[in-house]
CSV table of C-alpha atoms in Angstrom, one decimal:
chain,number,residue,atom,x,y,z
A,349,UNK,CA,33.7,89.0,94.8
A,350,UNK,CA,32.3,85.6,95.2
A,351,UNK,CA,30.0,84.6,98.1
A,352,UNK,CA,32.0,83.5,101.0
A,353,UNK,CA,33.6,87.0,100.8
A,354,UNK,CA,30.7,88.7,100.5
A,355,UNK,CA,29.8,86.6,103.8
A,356,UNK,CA,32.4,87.8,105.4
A,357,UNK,CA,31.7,91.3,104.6
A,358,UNK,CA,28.7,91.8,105.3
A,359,UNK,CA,28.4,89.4,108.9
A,360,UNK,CA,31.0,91.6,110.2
A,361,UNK,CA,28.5,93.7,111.3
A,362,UNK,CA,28.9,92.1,114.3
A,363,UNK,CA,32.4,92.9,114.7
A,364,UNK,CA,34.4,96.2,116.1
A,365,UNK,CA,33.3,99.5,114.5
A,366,UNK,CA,37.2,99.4,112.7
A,367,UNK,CA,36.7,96.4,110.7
A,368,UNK,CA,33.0,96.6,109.6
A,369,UNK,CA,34.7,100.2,108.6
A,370,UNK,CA,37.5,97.8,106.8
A,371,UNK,CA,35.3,95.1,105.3
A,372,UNK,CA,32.5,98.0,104.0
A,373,UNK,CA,35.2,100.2,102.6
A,374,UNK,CA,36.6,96.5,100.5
A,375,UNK,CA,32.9,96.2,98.6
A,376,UNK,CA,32.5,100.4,98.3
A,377,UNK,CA,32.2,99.9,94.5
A,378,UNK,CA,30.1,96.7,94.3
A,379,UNK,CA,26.8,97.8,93.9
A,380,UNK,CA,24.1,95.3,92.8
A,381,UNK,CA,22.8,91.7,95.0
A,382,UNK,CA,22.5,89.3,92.9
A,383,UNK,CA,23.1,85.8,93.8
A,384,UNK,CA,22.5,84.9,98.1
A,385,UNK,CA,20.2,83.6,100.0
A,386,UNK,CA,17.7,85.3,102.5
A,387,UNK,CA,19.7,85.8,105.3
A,388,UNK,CA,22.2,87.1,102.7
A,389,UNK,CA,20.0,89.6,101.8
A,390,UNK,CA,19.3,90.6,105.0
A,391,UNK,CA,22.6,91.2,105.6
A,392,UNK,CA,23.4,92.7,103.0
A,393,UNK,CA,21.2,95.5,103.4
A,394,UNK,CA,22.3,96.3,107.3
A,395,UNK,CA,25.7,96.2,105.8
A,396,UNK,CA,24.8,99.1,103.3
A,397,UNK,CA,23.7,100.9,106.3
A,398,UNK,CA,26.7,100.5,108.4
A,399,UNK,CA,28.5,102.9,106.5
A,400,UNK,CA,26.9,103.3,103.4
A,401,UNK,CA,29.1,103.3,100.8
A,402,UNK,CA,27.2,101.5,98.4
A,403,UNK,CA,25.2,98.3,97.1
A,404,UNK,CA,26.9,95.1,96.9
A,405,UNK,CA,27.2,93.1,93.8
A,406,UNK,CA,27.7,89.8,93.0
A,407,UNK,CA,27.9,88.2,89.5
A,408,UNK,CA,25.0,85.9,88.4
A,409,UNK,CA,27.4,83.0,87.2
A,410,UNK,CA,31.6,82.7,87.5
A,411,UNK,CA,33.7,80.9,84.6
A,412,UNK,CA,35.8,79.0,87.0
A,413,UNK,CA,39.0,76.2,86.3
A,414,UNK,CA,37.1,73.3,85.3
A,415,UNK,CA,39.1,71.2,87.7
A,416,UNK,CA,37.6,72.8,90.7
A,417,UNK,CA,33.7,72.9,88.6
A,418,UNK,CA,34.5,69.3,88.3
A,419,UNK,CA,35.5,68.5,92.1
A,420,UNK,CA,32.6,70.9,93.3
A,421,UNK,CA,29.9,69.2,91.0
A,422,UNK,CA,31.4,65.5,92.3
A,423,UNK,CA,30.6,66.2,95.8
A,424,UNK,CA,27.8,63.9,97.4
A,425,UNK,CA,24.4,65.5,98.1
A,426,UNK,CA,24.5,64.7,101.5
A,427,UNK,CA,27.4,67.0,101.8
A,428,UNK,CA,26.3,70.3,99.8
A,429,UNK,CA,22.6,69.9,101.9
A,430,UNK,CA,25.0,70.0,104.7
A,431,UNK,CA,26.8,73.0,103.9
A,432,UNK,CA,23.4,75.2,103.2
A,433,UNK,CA,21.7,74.1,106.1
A,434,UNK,CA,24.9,75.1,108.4
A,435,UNK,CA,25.2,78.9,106.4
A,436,UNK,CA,21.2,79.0,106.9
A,437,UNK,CA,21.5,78.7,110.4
A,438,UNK,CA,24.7,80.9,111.0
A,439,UNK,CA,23.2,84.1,112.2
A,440,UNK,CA,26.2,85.7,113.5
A,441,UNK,CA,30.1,86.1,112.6
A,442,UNK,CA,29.8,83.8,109.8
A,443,UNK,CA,32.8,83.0,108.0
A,444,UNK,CA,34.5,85.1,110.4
A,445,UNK,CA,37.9,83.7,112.1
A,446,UNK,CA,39.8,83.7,115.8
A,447,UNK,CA,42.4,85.7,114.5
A,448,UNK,CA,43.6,88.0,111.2
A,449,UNK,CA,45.5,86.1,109.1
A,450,UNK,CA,50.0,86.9,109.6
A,451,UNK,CA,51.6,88.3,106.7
A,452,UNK,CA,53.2,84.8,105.9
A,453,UNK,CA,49.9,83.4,105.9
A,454,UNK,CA,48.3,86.1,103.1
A,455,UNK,CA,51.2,85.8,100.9
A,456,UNK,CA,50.9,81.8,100.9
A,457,UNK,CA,47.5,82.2,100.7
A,458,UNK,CA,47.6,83.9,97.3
A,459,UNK,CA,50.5,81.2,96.1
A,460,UNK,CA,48.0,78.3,96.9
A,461,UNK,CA,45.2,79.6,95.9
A,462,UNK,CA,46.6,79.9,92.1
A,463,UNK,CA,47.8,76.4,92.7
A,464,UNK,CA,44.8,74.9,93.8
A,465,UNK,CA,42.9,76.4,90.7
A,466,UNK,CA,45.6,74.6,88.5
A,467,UNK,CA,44.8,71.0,90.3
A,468,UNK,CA,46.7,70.9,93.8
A,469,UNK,CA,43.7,70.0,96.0
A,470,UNK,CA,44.0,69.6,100.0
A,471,UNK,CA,44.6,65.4,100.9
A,472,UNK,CA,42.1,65.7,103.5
A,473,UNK,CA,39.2,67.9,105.0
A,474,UNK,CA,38.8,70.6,107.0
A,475,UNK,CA,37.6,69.2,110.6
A,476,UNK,CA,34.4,70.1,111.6
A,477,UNK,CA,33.3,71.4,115.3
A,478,UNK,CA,29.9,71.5,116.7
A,479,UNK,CA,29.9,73.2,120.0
A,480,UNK,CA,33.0,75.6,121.2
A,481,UNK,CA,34.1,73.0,123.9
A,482,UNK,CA,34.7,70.5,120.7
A,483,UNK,CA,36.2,73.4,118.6
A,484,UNK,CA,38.6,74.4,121.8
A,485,UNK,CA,40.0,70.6,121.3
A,486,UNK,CA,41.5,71.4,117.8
A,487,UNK,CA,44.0,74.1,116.7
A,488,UNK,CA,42.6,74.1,113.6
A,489,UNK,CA,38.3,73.4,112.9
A,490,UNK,CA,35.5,75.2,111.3
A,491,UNK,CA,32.5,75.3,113.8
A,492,UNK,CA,29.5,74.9,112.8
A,493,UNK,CA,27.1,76.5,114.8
A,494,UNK,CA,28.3,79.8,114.4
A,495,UNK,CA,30.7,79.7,111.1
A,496,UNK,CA,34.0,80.7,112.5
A,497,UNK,CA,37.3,79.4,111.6
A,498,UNK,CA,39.4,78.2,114.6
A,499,UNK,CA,43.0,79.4,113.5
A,500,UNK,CA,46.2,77.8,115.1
A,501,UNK,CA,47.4,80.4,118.3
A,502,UNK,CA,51.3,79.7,118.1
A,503,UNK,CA,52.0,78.9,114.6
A,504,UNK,CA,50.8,79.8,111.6
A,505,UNK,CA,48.6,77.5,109.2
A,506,UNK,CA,50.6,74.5,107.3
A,507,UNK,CA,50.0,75.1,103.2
A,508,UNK,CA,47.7,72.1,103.3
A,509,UNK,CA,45.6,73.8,106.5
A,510,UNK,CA,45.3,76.7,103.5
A,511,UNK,CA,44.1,74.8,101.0
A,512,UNK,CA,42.0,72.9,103.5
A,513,UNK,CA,39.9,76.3,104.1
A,514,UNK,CA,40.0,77.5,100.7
A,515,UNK,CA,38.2,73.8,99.3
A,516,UNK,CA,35.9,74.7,102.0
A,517,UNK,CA,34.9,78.3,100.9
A,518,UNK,CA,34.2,76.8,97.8
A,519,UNK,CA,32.3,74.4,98.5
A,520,UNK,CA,30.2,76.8,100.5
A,521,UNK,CA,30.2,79.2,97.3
A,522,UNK,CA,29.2,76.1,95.2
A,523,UNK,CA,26.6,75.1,97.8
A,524,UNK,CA,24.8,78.5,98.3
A,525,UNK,CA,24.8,78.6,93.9
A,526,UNK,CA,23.1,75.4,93.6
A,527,UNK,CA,20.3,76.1,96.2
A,528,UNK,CA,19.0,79.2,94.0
A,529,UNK,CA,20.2,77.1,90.6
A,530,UNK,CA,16.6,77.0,89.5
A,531,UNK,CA,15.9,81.0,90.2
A,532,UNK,CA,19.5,82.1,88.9
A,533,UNK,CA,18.9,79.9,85.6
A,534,UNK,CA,15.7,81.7,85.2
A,535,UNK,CA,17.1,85.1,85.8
A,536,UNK,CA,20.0,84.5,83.4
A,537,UNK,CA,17.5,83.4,80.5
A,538,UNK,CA,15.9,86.6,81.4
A,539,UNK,CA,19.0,88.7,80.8
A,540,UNK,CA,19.5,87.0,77.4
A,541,UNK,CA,16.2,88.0,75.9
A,542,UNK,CA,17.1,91.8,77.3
A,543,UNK,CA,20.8,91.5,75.8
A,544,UNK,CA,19.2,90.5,72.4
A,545,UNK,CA,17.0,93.9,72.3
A,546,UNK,CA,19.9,95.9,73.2
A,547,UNK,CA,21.9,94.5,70.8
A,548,UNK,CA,18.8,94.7,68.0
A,549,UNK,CA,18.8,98.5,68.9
A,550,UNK,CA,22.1,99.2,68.2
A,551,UNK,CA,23.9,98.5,71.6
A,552,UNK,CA,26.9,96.0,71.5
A,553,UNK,CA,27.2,92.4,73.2
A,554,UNK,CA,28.3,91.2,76.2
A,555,UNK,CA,31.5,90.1,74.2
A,556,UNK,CA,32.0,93.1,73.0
A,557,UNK,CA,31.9,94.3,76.9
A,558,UNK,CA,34.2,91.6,78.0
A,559,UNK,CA,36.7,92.4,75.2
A,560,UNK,CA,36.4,96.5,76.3
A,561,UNK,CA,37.0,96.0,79.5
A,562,UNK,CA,39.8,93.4,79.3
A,563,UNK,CA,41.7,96.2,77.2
A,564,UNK,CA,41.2,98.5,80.4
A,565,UNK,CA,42.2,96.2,82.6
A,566,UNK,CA,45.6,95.9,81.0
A,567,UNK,CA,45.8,99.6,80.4
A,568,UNK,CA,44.7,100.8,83.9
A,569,UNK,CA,46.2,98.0,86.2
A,570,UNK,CA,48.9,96.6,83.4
A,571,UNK,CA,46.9,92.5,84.3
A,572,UNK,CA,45.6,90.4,81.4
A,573,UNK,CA,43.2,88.5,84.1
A,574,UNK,CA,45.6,85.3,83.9
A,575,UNK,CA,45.5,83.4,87.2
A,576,UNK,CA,41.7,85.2,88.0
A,577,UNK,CA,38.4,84.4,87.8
A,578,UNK,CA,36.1,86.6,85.3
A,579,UNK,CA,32.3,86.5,85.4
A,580,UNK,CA,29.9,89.3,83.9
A,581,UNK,CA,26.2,90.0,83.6
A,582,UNK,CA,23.9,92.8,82.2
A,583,UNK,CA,22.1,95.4,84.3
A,584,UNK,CA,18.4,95.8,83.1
A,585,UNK,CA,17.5,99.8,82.3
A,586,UNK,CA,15.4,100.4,85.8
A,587,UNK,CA,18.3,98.6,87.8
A,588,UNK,CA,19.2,100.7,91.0
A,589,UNK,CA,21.2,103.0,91.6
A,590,UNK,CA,21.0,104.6,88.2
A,591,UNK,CA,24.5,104.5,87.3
A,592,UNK,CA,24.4,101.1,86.8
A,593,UNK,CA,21.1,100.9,84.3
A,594,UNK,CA,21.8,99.5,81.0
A,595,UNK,CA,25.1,98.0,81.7
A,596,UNK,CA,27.4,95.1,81.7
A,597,UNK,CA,29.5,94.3,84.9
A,598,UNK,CA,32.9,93.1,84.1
A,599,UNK,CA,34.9,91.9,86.9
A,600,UNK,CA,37.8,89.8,87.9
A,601,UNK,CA,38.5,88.3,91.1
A,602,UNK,CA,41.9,87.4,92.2
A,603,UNK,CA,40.6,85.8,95.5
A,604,UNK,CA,43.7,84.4,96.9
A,605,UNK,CA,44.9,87.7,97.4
A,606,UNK,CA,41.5,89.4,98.2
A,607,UNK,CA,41.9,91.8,94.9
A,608,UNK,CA,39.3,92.5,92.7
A,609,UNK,CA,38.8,94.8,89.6
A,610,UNK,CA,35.5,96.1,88.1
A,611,UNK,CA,33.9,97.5,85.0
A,612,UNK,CA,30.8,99.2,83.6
A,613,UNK,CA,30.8,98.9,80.3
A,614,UNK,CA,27.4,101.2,78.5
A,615,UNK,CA,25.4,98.3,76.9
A,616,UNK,CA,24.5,101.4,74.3
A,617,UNK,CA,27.5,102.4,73.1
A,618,UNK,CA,30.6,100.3,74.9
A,619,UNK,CA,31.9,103.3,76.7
A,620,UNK,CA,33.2,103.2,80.2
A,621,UNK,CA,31.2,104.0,82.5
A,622,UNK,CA,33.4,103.3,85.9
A,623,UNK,CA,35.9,100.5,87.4
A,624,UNK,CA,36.7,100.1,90.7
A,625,UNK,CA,39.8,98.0,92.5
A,626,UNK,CA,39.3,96.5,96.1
A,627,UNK,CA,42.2,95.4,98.0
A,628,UNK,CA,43.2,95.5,101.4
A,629,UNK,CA,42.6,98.2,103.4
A,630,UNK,CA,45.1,97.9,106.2
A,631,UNK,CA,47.5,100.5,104.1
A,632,UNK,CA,44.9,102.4,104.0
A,633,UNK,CA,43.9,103.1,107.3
A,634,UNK,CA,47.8,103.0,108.1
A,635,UNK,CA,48.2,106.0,105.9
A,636,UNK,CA,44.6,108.2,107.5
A,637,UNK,CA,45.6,111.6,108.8
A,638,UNK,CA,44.5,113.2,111.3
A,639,UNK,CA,41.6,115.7,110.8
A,640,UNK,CA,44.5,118.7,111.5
A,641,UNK,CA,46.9,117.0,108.8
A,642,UNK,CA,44.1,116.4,106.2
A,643,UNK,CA,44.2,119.5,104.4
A,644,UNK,CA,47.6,119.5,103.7
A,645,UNK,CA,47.2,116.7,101.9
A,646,UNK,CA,44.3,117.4,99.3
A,647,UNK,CA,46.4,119.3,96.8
A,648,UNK,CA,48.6,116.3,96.1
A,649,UNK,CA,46.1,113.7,96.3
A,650,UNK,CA,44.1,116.1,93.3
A,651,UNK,CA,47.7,116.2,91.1
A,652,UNK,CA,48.0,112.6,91.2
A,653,UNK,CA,43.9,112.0,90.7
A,654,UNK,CA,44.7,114.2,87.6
A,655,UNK,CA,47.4,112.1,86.8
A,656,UNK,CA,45.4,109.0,86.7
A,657,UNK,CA,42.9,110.7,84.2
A,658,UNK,CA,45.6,111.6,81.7
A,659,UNK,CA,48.3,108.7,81.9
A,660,UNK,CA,45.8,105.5,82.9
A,661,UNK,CA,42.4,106.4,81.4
A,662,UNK,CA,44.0,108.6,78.4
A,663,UNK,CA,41.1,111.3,79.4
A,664,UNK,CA,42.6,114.8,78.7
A,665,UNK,CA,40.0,117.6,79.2
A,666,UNK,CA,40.2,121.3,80.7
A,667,UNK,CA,37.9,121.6,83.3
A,668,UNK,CA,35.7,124.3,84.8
A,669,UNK,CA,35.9,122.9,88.8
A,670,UNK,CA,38.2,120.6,90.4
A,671,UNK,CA,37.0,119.5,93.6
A,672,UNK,CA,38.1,117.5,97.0
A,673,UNK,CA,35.3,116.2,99.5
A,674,UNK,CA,36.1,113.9,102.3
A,675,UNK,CA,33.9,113.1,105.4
A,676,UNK,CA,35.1,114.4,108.8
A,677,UNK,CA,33.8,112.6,112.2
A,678,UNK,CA,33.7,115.6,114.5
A,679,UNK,CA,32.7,113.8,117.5
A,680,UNK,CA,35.3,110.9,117.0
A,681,UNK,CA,37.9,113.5,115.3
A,682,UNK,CA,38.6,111.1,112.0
A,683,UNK,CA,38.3,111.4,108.5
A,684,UNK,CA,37.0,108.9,105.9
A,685,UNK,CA,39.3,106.4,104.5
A,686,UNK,CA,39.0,107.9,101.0
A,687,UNK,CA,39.5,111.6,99.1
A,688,UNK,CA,36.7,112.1,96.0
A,689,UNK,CA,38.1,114.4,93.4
A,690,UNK,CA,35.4,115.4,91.0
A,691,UNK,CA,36.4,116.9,87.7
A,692,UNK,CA,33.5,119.3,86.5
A,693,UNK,CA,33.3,119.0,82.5
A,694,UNK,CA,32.6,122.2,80.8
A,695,UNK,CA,30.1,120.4,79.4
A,696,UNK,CA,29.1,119.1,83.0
A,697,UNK,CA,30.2,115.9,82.3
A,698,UNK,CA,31.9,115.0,85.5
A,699,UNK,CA,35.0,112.3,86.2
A,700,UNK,CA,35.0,111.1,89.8
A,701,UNK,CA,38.4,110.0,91.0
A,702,UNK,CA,38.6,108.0,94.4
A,703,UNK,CA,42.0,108.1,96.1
A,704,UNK,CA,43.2,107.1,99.0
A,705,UNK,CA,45.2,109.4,101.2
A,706,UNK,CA,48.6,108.6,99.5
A,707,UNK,CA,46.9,109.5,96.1
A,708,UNK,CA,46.4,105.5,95.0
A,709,UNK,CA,43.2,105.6,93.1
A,710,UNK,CA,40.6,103.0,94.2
A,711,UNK,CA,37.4,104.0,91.9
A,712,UNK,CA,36.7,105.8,89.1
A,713,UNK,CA,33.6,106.9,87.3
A,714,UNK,CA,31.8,109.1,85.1
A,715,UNK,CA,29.2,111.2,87.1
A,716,UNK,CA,27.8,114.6,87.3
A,717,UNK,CA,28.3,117.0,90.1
A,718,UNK,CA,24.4,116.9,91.1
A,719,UNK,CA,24.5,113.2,91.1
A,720,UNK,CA,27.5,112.8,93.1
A,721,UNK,CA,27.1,115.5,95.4
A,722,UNK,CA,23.4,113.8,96.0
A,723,UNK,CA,25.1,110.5,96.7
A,724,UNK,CA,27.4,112.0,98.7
A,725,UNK,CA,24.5,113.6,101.1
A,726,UNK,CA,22.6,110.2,101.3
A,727,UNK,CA,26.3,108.8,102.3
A,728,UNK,CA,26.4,111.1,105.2
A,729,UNK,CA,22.7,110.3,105.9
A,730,UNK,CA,23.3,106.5,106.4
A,731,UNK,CA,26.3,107.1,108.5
A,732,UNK,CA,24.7,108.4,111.1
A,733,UNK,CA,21.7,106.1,110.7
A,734,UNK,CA,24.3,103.4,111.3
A,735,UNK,CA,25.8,105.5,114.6
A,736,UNK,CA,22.4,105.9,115.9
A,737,UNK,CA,20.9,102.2,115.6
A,738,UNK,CA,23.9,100.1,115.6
A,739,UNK,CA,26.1,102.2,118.6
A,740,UNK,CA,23.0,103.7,120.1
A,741,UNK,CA,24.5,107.6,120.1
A,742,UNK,CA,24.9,110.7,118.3
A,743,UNK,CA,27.3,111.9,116.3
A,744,UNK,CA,28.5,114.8,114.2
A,745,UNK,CA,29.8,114.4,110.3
A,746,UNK,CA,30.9,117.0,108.4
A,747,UNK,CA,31.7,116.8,104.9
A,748,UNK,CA,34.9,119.2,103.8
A,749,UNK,CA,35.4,120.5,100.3
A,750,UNK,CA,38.4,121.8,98.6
């Protein structure tokens, strides 16, 4: 996930309670800040508390086509101070836009975007607003003020209006890197004097990482990362939450179709420690039951979790406990988005499987029931810190088991 989605993630909290559900649900797995600014941060954290399904992550550094790394570093000073001071001062809905991309629109969007890694570049720029009366003159503008892309009402977007806003992004992304470039160079010397002790005591390199979790990659989703961007980093031993202490994040982002896959690789022995896959989530809430249809569903969802155990992660255990939990909004009547399966180890080892409600597999991890059940509680606790601050009421969550 680079920064202008994580932008747009986590500045939706000024949107509609069903798409800062949608955009908090797409970075569930991410779990650790790393690289944005103050008001970032800021954000960030009130986006963790919107629904609380986790920390977000962003890599320290991103190996990306030196074409782009070549037109991003050529871009005048003038112009990158530009960009910073505009994200500094968007406080609301940035990076937001006037209407959801068409389905035209995503699939050219992912087309492009591969293209304009390879070299195709837009011929001219994305035109700039600064008050709404100025934006209202243009069918297609990026105003300033407030960060929201003014998207054509009767047509869709031209290829080159595309590729237009996503040399913008990056130049946003490239902007936002280069302000904290003295801090980020500092922290990434710092994680090379950690990643030599691990690997003095015995624990493997972050090549070694990279390699293990390219082999999952191609085993779980059948990708060899061609076409994506891959960055990685090493999580110190007291990094929170827990799970994440003492590992390397390996991640690929295929941004021009919003997908991304991540690993946790243990820095100790090069085990797996979870992976995750964020895509779109308008299947997902297309496919939600009801609260009265929900049960029906949990003991397929739990054959196909199984399913992904043996045939995609080769695990095949006996177990003592499978379990289903999913969260129930009594006082709204909807369930979550997502089904946890937890496979209790006889050795209470646990495998967490994430499905959604057609059994498509989202997250995966290696747990134990005490953890996960804590997690789960804290989860529940946050959601209704979020209903209580953000929509100013009370509500009533349940979580179901099976």
């Amino acid at each position: 996930m680079n920064v202008t989605d994580l932008r747009n993630a986590v500045n939706g909290i000024d949107f509609d309670k069903e798409k800062q559900e949608q955009m908090i649900l797409e970075i569930r797995a991410k779990r650790r800040p790393r690289k944005y600014t103050g008001v970032m941060r800021v954000a960030a954290a009130a986006a963790v508390c919107v629904l609380t399904v986790g920390v977000i992550s962003v890599p320290v550094r991103a190996v990306v086509n030196s074409l782009v790394r070549e037109r991003m570093e050529s871009l005048p000073e003038e112009e990158v101070s530009q960009i910073t001071e505009q994200i500094q001062e968007q406080q609301n809905g940035a990076n937001s836009s006037t209407r959801e991309y068409t389905a035209g629109e995503k699939a050219r969007r992912g087309e492009l975007y591969a293209k304009y890694m390879g070299g195709l570049f837009p011929t001219g720029e994305l035109t700039m607003a600064d008050s709404e009366e100025e934006a209202k003159e243009h069918e297609f503008c990026f105003l300033t003020t407030t960060g929201v892309f003014y998207l054509p009402v009767n047509r869709e977007l031209t290829d080159e209006e595309i590729l237009q806003k996503i040399d913008f992004e990056r130049k946003q992304d490239y902007a936002l890197q280069e302000q904290r470039a003295e801090e980020l160079a500092e922290r990434e010397a710092a994680e090379r004097e950690q990643v030599k002790e691990v690997v003095a005591s015995g624990g493997i390199t972050e090549e070694q990482a990279v390699e293990t979790a390219t082999q999952y990659l191609q085993q779980v989703f059948g990708l060899d990362g061609s076409g994506m961007e891959i960055h990685h980093y090493y999580n110190e031993p007291d990094v929170e939450p827990a799970c994440d202490a003492d590992t390397y994040c390996v991640n690929w982002s295929d941004y021009g179709n919003y997908r991304y896959y991540y690993f946790h690789i243990d820095a100790s022995d090069g085990t797996l420690r979870s992976l995750s896959y964020s895509h779109e989530m308008e299947g997902a809430e297309a496919i939600r039951p009801t609260v009265s249809e929900a049960p029906g569903k949990i003991a397929d969802i739990k054959k196909q979790a199984q399913s992904f155990l043996e045939e995609k992660m080769k695990i095949r255990e006996s177990y003592k406990e499978v379990k289903s939990y999913y969260k129930v909004n009594v006082t709204d009547e909807t369930v979550s988005r997502l089904v946890d399966v937890l496979f209790v180890g006889e050795d209470g080892k646990s495998y967490l499987v994430l499905c959604r409600w057609n059994g498509e597999v989202d997250d995966f991890s290696v747990t134990t029931k005490e953890d996960y059940e804590e997690q789960l509680q804290e989860e529940v606790r946050l959601n209704l810190y979020y209903y209580e601050t953000r929509e100013e009421r009370e509500v009533e969550i349940e979580i179901v088991e099976d």
